[in-house]
mmCIF file of C-alpha atoms in Angstrom:
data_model
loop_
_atom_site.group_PDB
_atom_site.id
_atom_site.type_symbol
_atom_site.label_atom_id
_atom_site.label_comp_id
_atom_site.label_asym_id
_atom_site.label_seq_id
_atom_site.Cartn_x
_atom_site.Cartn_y
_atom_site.Cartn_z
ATOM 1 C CA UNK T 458 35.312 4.005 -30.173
ATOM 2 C CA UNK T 459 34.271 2.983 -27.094
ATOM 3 C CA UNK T 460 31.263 0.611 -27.018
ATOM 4 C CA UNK T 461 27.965 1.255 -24.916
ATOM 5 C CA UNK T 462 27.607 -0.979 -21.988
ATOM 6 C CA UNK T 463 24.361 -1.920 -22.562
ATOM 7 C CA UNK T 464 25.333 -3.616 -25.685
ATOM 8 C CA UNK T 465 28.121 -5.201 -24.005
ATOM 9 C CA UNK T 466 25.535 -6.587 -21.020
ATOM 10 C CA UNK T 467 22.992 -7.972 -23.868
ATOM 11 C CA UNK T 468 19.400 -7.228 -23.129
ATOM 12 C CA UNK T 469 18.690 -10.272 -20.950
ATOM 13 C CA UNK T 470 21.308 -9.438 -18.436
ATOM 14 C CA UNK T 471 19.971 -5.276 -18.614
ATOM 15 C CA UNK T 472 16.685 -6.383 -18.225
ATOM 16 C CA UNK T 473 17.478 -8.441 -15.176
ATOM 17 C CA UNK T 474 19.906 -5.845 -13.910
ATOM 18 C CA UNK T 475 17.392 -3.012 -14.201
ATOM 19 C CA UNK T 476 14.461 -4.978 -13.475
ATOM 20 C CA UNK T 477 14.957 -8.364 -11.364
ATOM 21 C CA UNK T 478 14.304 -7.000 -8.227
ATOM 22 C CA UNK T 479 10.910 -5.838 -9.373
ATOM 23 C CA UNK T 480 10.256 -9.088 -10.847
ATOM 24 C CA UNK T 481 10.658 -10.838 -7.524
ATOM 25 C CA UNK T 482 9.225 -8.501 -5.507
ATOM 26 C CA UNK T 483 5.832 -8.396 -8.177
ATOM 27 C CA UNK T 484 5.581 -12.622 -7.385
ATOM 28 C CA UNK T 485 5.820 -12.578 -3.875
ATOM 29 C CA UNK T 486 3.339 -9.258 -3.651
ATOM 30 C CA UNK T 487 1.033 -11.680 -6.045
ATOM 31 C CA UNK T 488 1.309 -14.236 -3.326
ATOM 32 C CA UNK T 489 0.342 -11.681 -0.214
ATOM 33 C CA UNK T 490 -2.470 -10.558 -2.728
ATOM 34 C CA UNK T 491 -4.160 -14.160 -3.123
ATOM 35 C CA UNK T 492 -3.578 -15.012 -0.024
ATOM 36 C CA UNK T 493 -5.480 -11.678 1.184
ATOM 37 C CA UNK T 494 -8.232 -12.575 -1.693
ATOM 38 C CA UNK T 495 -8.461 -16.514 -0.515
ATOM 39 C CA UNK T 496 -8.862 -15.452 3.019
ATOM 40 C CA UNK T 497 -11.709 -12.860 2.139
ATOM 41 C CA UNK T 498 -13.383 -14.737 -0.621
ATOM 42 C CA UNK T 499 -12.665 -18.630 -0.263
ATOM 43 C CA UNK T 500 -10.960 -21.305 1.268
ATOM 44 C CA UNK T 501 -9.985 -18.986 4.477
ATOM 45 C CA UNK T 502 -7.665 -22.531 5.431
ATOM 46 C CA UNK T 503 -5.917 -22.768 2.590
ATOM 47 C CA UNK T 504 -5.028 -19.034 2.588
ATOM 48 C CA UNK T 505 -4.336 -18.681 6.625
ATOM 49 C CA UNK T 506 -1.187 -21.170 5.369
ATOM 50 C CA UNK T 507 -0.619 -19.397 2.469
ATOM 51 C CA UNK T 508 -0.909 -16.095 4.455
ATOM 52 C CA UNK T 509 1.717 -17.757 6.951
ATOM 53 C CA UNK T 510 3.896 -19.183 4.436
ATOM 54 C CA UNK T 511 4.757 -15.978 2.562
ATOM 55 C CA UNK T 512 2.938 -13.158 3.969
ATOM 56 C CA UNK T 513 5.883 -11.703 6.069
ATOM 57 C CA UNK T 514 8.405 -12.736 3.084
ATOM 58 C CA UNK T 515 5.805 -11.232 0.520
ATOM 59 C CA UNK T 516 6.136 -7.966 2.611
ATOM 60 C CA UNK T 517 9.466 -8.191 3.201
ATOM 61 C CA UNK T 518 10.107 -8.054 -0.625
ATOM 62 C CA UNK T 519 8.075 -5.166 -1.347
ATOM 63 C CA UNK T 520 9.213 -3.016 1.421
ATOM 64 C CA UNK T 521 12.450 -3.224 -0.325
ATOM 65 C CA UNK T 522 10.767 -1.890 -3.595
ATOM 66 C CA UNK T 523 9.584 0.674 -1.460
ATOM 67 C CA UNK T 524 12.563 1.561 -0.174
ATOM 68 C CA UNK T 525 14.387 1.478 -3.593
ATOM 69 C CA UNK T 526 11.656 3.940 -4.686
ATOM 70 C CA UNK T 527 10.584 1.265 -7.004
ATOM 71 C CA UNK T 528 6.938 0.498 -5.614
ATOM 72 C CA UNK T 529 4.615 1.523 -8.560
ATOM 73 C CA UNK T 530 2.029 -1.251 -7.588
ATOM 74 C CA UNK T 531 0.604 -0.251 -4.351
ATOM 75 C CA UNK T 532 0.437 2.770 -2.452
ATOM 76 C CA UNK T 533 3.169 2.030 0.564
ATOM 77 C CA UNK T 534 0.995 3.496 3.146
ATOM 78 C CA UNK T 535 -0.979 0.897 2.731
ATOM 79 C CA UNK T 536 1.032 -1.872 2.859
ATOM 80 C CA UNK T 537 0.839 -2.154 7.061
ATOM 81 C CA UNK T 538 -2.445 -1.161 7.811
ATOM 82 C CA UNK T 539 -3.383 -4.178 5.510
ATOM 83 C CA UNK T 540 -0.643 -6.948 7.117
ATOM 84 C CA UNK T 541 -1.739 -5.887 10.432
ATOM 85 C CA UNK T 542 -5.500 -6.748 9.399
ATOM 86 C CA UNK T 543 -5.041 -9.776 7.880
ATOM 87 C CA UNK T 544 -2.103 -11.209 9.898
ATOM 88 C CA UNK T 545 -1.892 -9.663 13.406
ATOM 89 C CA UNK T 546 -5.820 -8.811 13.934
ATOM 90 C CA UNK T 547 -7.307 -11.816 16.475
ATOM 91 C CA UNK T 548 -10.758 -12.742 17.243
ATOM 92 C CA UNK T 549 -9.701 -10.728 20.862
ATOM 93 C CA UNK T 550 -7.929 -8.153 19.977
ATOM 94 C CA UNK T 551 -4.388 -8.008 18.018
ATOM 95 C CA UNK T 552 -1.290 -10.572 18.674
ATOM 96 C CA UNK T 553 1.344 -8.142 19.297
ATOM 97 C CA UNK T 554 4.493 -10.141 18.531
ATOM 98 C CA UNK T 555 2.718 -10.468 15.077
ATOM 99 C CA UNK T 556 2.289 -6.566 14.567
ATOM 100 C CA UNK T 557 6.544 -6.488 15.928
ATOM 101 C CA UNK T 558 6.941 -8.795 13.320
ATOM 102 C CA UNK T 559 5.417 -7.267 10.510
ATOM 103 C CA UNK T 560 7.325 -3.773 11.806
ATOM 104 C CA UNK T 561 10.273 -5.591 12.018
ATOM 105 C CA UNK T 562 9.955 -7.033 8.530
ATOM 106 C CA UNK T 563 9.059 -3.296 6.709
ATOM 107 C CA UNK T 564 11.886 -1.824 8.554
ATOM 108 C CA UNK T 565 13.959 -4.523 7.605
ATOM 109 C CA UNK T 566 12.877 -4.453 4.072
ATOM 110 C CA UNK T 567 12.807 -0.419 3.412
ATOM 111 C CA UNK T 568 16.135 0.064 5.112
ATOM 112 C CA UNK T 569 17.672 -2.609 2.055
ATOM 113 C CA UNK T 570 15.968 -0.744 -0.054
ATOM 114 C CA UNK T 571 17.501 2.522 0.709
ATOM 115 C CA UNK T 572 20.703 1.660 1.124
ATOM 116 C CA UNK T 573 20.815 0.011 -1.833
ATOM 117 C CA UNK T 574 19.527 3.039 -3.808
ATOM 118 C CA UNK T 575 21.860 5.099 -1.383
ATOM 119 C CA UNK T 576 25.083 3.380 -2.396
ATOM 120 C CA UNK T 577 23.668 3.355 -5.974
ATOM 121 C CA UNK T 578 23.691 7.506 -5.946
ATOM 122 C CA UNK T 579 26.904 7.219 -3.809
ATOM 123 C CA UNK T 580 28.293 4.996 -6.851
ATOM 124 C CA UNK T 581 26.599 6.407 -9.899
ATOM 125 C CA UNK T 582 26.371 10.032 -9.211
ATOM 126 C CA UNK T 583 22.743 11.746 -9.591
ATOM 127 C CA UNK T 584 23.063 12.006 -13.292
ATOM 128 C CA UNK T 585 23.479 7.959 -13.253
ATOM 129 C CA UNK T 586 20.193 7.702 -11.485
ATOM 130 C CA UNK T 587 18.681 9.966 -13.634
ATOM 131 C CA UNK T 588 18.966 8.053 -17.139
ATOM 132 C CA UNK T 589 18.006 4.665 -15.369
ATOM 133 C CA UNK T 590 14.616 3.753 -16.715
ATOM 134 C CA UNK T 591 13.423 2.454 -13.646
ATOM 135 C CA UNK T 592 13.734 5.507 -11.801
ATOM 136 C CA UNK T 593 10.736 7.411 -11.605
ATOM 137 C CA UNK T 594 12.108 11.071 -10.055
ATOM 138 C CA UNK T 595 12.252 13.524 -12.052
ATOM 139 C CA UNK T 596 15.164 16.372 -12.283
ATOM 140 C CA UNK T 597 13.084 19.304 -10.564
ATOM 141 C CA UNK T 598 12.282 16.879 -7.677
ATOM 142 C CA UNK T 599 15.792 16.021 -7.374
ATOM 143 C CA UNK T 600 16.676 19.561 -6.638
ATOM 144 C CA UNK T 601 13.776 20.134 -4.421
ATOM 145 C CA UNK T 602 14.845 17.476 -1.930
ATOM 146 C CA UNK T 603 18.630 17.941 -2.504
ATOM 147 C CA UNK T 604 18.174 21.684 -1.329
ATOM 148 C CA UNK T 605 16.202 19.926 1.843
ATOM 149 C CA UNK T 606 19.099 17.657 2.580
ATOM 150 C CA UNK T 607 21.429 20.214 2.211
ATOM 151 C CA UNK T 608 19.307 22.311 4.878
ATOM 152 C CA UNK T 609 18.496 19.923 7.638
ATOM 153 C CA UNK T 610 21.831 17.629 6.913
ATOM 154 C CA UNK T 611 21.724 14.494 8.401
ATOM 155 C CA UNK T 612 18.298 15.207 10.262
ATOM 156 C CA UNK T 613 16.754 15.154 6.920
ATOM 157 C CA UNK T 614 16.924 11.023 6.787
ATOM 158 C CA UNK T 615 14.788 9.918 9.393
ATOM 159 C CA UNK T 616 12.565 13.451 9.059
ATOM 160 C CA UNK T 617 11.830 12.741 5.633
ATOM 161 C CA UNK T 618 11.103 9.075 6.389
ATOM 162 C CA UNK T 619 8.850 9.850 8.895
ATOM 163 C CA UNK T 620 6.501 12.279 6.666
ATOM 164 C CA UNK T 621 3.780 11.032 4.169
ATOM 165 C CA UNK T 622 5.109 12.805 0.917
ATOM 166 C CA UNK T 623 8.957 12.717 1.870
ATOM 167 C CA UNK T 624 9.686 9.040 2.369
ATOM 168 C CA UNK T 625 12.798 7.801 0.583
ATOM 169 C CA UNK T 626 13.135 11.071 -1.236
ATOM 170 C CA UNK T 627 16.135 12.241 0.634
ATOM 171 C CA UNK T 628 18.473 8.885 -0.370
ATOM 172 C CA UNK T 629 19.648 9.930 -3.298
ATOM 173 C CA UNK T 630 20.751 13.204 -1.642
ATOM 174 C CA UNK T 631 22.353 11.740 1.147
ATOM 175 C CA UNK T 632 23.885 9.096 -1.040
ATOM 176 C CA UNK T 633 25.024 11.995 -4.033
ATOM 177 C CA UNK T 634 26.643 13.770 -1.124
ATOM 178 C CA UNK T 635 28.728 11.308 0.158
ATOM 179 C CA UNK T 636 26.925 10.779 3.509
ATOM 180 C CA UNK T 637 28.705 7.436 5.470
ATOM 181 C CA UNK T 638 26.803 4.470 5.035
ATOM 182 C CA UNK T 639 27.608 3.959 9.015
ATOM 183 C CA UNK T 640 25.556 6.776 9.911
ATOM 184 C CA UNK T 641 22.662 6.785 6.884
ATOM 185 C CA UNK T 642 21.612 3.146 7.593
ATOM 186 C CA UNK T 643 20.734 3.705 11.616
ATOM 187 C CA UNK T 644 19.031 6.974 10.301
ATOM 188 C CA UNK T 645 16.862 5.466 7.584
ATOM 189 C CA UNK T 646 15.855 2.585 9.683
ATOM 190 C CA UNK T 647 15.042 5.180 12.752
ATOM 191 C CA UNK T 648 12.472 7.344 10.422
ATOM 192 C CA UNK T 649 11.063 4.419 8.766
ATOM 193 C CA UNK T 650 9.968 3.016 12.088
ATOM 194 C CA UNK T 651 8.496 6.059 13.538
ATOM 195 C CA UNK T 652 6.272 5.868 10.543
ATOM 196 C CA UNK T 653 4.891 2.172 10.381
ATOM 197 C CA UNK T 654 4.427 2.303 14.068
ATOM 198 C CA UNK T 655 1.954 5.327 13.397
ATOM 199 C CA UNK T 656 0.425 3.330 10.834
ATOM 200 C CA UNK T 657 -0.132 0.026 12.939
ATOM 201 C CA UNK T 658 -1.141 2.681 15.619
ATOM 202 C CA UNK T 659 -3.490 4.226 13.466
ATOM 203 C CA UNK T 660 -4.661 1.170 11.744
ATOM 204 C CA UNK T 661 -5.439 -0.843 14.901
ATOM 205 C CA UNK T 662 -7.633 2.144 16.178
ATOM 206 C CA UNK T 663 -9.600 2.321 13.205
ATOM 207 C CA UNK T 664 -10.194 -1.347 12.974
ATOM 208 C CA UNK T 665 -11.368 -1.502 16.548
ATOM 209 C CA UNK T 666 -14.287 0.938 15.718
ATOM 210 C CA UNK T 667 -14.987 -1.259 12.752
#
């Protein structure tokens, strides 16, 4: 009889397989947060370093939750608008290698993110995805964006990463069809771009009338 693999694993190892990466990600996004709360409520010093330390790392981290469709902390739109603010937003204006870092940093980190969800589906099959406990589609959306991928083919990547509701949901798709990684990686990275830089866009107009 063959035995199940999560018994053969032992729960420590499952739990870090399924659930390391959120682990990691949660303490550095607990780092950006006290930062962000030292800065606005105490010793603005002592967070600025802080803030410096492992605000782009912090970021980094959870853009790859993001990416992996993991993020059930914080809303993702949200995530630039707020590093811009705190980290790129002057006492003249903005410093603009700051706000290409922080894009370069969220691209950086979604794109690991979906490619490592994309080579999971690749791997696993959608099925595989399905039963994992940490991820949070459900069947009918699944077919939803599956039918979209299979509409718009490879367009559907950086489309869907450039919409609102769509981000990330056309991965598994991509991945489930057998899509080369060669071509999805330049695609995800392309749509996920389009998108922060209308965010920082959007963000830095709104805080100027602030």
């Amino acid at each position: 009889m063959a035995t199940d693999a999560t018994d053969v694993r032992g729960p420590v190892r499952t739990f870090a397989e399924d659930y390391g990466l959120l682990v990691v990600a949660g303490l550095f996004a607990v780092l950006g947060v006290a930062g962000i709360a030292l800065y606005v409520f105490g010793d603005t010093a002592y967070a600025q370093r802080l803030l410096e330390r492992y605000g782009l790392l912090a970021l980094f981290f959870v853009f790859v939750l993001e990416g992996a469709m993991l993020l059930y902390f914080a809303p993702s739109e949200g995530l630039v608008p707020a590093a811009v603010a705190v980290l790129a937003r002057t006492a003249g204006g903005y410093d603009f290698p700051a706000v290409a870092a922080i894009l370069l940093v969220a691209v950086l980190g979604a794109t690991a993110g979906q490619t490592a969800l994309f080579l999971l589906a690749k791997r696993g099959g959608r099925e595989w995805l399905l039963d994992r406990p940490w991820f949070r589609v459900d069947e009918a959306q699944m077919d939803r964006f599956g039918a979209m991928f299979d509409r718009f083919g490879l367009l559907a990547v950086p489309l869907s990463n450039t919409l609102l509701f769509t981000r990330g949901m056309l991965t598994v798709p991509a991945g489930v069809a057998g899509m080369e990684t060669k071509r999805f990686v330049p695609l995800s990275a392309l749509g996920t771009l389009s998108f922060e830089i209308l965010l920082a866009a959007a963000a830095m107009g709104v805080l100027e009338l602030l």
